[in-house]
Short mmCIF file of C-alpha atoms in Angstrom, two decimals:
data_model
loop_
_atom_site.label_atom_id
_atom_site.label_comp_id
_atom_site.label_asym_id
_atom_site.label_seq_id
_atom_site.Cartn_x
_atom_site.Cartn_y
_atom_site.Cartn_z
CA UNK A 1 14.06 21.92 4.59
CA UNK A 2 12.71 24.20 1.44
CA UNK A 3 11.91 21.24 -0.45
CA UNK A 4 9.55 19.85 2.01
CA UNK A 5 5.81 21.67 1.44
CA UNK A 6 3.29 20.00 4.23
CA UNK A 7 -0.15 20.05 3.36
CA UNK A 8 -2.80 19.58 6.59
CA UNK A 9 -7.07 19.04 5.29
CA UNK A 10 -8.97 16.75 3.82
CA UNK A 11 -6.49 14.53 1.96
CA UNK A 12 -8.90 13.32 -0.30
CA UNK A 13 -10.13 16.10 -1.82
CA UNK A 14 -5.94 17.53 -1.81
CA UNK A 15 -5.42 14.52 -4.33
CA UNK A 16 -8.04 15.05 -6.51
CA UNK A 17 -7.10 18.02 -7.56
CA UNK A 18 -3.17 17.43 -7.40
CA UNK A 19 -1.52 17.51 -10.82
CA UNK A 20 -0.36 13.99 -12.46
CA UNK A 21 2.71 12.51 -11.53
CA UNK A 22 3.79 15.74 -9.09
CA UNK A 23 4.61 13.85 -5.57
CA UNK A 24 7.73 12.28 -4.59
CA UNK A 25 6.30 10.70 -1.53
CA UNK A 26 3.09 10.17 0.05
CA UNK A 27 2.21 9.90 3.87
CA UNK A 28 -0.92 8.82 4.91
CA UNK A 29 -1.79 7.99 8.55
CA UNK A 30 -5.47 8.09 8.22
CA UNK A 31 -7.82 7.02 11.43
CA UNK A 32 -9.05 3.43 11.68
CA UNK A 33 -11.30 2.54 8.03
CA UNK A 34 -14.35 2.77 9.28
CA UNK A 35 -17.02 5.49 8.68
CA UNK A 36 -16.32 8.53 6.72
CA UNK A 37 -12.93 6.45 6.63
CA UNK A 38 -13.80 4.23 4.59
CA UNK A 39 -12.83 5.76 1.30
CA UNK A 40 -9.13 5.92 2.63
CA UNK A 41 -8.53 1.83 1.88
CA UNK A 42 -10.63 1.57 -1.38
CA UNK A 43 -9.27 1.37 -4.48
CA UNK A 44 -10.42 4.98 -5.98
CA UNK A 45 -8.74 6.69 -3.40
CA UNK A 46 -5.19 4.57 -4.01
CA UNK A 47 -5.63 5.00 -7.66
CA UNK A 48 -5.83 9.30 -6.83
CA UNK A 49 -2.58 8.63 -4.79
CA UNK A 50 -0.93 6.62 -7.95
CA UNK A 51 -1.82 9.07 -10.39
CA UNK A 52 -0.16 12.43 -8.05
CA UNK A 53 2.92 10.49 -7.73
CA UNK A 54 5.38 10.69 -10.21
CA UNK A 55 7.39 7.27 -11.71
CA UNK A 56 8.97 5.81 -8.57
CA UNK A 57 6.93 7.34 -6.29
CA UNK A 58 6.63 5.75 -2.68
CA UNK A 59 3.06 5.70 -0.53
CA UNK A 60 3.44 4.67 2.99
CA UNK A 61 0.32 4.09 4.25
CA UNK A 62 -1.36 2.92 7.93
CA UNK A 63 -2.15 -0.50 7.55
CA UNK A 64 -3.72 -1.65 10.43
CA UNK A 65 -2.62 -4.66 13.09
CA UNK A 66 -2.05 -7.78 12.00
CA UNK A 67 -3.17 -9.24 15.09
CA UNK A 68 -6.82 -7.56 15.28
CA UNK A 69 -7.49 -7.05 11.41
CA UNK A 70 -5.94 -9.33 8.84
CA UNK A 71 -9.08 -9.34 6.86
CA UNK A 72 -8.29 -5.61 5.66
CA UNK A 73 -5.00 -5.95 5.59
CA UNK A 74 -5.48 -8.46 2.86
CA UNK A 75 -7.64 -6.06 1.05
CA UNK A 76 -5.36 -3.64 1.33
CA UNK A 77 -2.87 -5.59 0.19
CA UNK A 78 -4.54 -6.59 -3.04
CA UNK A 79 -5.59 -3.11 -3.90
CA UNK A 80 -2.46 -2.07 -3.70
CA UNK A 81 -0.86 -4.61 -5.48
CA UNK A 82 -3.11 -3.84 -8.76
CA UNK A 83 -2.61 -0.42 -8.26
CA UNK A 84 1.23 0.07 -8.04
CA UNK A 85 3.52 -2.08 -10.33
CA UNK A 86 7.03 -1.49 -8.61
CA UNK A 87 6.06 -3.03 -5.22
CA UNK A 88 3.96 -3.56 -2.41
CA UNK A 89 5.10 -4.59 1.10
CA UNK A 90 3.83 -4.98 4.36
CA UNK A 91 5.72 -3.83 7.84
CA UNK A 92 5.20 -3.14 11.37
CA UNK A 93 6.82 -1.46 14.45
CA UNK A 94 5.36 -1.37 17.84
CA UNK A 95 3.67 0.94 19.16
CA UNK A 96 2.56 0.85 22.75
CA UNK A 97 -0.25 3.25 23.19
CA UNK A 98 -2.16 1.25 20.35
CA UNK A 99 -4.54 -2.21 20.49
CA UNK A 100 -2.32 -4.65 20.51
CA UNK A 101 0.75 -3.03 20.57
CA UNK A 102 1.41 -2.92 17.09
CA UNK A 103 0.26 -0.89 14.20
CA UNK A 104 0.99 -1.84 10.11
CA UNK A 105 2.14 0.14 7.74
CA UNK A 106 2.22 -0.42 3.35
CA UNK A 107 5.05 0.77 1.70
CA UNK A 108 4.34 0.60 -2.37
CA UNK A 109 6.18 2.01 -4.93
CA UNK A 110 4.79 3.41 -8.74
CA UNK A 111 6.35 1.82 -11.72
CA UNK A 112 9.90 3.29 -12.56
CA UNK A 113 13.37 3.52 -10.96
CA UNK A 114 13.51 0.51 -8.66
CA UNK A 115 12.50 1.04 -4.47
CA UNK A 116 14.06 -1.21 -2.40
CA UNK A 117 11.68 -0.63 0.65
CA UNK A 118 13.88 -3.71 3.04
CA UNK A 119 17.62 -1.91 2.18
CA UNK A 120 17.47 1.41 2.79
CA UNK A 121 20.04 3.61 0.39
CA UNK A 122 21.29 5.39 3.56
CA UNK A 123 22.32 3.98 6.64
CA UNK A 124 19.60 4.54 9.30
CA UNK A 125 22.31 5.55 12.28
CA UNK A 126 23.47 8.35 9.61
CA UNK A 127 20.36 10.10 8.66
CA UNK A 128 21.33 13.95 7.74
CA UNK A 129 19.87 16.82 10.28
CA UNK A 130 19.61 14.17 13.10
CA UNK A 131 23.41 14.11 13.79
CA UNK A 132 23.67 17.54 13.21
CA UNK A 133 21.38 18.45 15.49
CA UNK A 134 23.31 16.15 18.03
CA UNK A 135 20.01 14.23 18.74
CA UNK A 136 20.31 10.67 18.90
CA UNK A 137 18.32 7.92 17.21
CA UNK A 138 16.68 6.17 20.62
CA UNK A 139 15.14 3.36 18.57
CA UNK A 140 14.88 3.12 15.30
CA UNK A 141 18.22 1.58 13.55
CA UNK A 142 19.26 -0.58 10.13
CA UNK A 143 18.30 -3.61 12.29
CA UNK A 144 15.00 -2.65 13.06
CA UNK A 145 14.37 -1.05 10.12
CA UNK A 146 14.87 -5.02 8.68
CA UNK A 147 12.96 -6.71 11.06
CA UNK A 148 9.97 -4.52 10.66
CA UNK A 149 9.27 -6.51 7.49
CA UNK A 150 9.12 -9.88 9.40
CA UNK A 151 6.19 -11.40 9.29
CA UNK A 152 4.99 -13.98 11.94
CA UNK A 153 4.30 -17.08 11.20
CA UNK A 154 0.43 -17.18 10.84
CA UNK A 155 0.46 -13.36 9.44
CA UNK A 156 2.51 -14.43 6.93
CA UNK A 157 0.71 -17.39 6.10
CA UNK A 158 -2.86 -14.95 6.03
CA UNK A 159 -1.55 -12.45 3.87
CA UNK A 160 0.56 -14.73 1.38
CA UNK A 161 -2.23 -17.11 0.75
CA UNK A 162 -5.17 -14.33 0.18
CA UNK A 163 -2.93 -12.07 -1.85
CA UNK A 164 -1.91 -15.66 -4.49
CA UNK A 165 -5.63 -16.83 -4.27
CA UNK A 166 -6.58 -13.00 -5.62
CA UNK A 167 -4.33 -12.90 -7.70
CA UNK A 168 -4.52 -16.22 -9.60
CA UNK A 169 -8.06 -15.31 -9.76
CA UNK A 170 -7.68 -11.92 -11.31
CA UNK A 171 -4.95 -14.09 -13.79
CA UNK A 172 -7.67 -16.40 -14.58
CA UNK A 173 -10.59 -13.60 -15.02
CA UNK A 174 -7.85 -11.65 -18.03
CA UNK A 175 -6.43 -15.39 -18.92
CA UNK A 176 -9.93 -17.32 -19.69
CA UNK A 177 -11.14 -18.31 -23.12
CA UNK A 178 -14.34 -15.39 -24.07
CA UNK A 179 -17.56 -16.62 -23.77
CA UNK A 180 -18.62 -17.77 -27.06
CA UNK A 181 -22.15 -16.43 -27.71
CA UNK A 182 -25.05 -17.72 -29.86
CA UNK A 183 -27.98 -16.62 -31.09
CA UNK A 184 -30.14 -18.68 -32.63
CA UNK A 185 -32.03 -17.88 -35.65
CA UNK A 186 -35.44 -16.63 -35.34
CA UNK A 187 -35.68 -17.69 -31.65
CA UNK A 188 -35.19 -15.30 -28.41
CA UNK A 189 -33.16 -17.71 -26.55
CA UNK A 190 -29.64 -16.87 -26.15
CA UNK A 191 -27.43 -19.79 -25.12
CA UNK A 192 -23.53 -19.18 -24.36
CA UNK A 193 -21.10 -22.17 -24.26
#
C-alpha cells in the first residue's frame, strides 16, 4: 500500500525529530522496559509519541503481562492516561512463545474524532487485501477482537483501583486550596498554614 511508509531504527530518536501532529498511527513493540528500555514506558517518550500524532491519532503499544507485571502496567496506564485525552485501554491476546502465555498491549487515542478501540469500524472477517489475497483469517475475528479487552477478575481489580487512586490524587494535587504563605515582619521564619 503507497500510503504505508515503514520506518526501522532507533524509534526514539525517529520521534524527536518527527514533525507535530504528522502520524496517523503509531506501533510500538519495544523489548521488555528494562535497561536502555527504560525510556520506552516513561512519560517523555509518550509525550514525543502524542505530539507526532495528529488529532485522533491511535498508539498501540506493548504493555507487558498482566500476570508477571501489573506494577508497570499500572504505570503505564497512568502515563498514558495524562498523556492522551480521547482514551486509554488495556488488552491482551495470547501468545504462546511468551512468559506466561500472554502479552498486553495499550491502545490510546489523542484528543479529536472519537476511537472506539472495543468496536472496530470494519468487520474483522472482512479486512481488505486479506480476502483478496484468498488468505484466511486463522484466528483473529470480531469475537476475539472483543474479548481481548476482558480483564480477569484480579487484573481488573489491580489496574482499576491504581489508575482511580492516581488519579484522585492528581485531582486533589490541581483541586487543593494554595498554600497560604507568611512572612513575618522583621523575623526569618517563614510559617505556611
Amino acid at each position: 500500500d503507497p500510503r504505508v511508509r515503514l520506518h526501522v531504527g532507533d524509534a526514539v530518536e525517529f520521534l524527536r525529530n518527527a514533525p507535530e501532529g504528522t502520524y496517523d498511527a503509531i506501533i510500538v513493540d519495544s523489548s521488555d522496559p528494562i535497561g536502555p528500555a527504560q525510556e520506552l514506558v516513561e512519560k517523555p517518550f509518550f509525550d514525543t509519541i502524542a505530539r507526532a500524532l495528529r488529532p485522533g491519532g491511535v498508539l498501540c503499544n506493548q504493555a507487558e503481562s498482566m500476570w508477571l507485571h501489573t506494577h508497570l502496567i499500572q504505570d503505564m496506564l497512568s502515563i498514558c492516561r495524562e498523556t492522551f485525552k480521547g482514551s486509554v485501554h488495556y488488552a491482551w491476546t495470547s501468545v504462546p512463545t511468551y512468559p506466561s502465555g500472554v502479552i498486553g498491549f495499550l491502545l490510546c487515542a489523542k484528543e479529536g474524532p472519537p476511537v472506539n478501540f472495543l468496536t472496530p469500524a470494519n468487520p474483522i472477517e472482512k479486512l481488505e487485501g486479506a480476502m483478496e489475497a484468498g488468505r484466511d483469517i486463522r484466528f483473529y475475528n470480531s469475537e476475539m477482537h472483543r474479548a481481548a479487552f476482558v480483564l480477569p477478575t484480579f487484573a481488573r481489580r489491580e489496574l482499576e483501583a491504581y489508575c482511580t487512586t492516581v488519579e484522585r490524587e492528581q485531582q486533589e494535587e490541581t483541586t487543593a486550596e494554595p498554600l497560604k504563605m507568611n512572612i513575618m515582619p522583621n523575623s526569618e521564619i517563614l510559617t505556611a498554614s
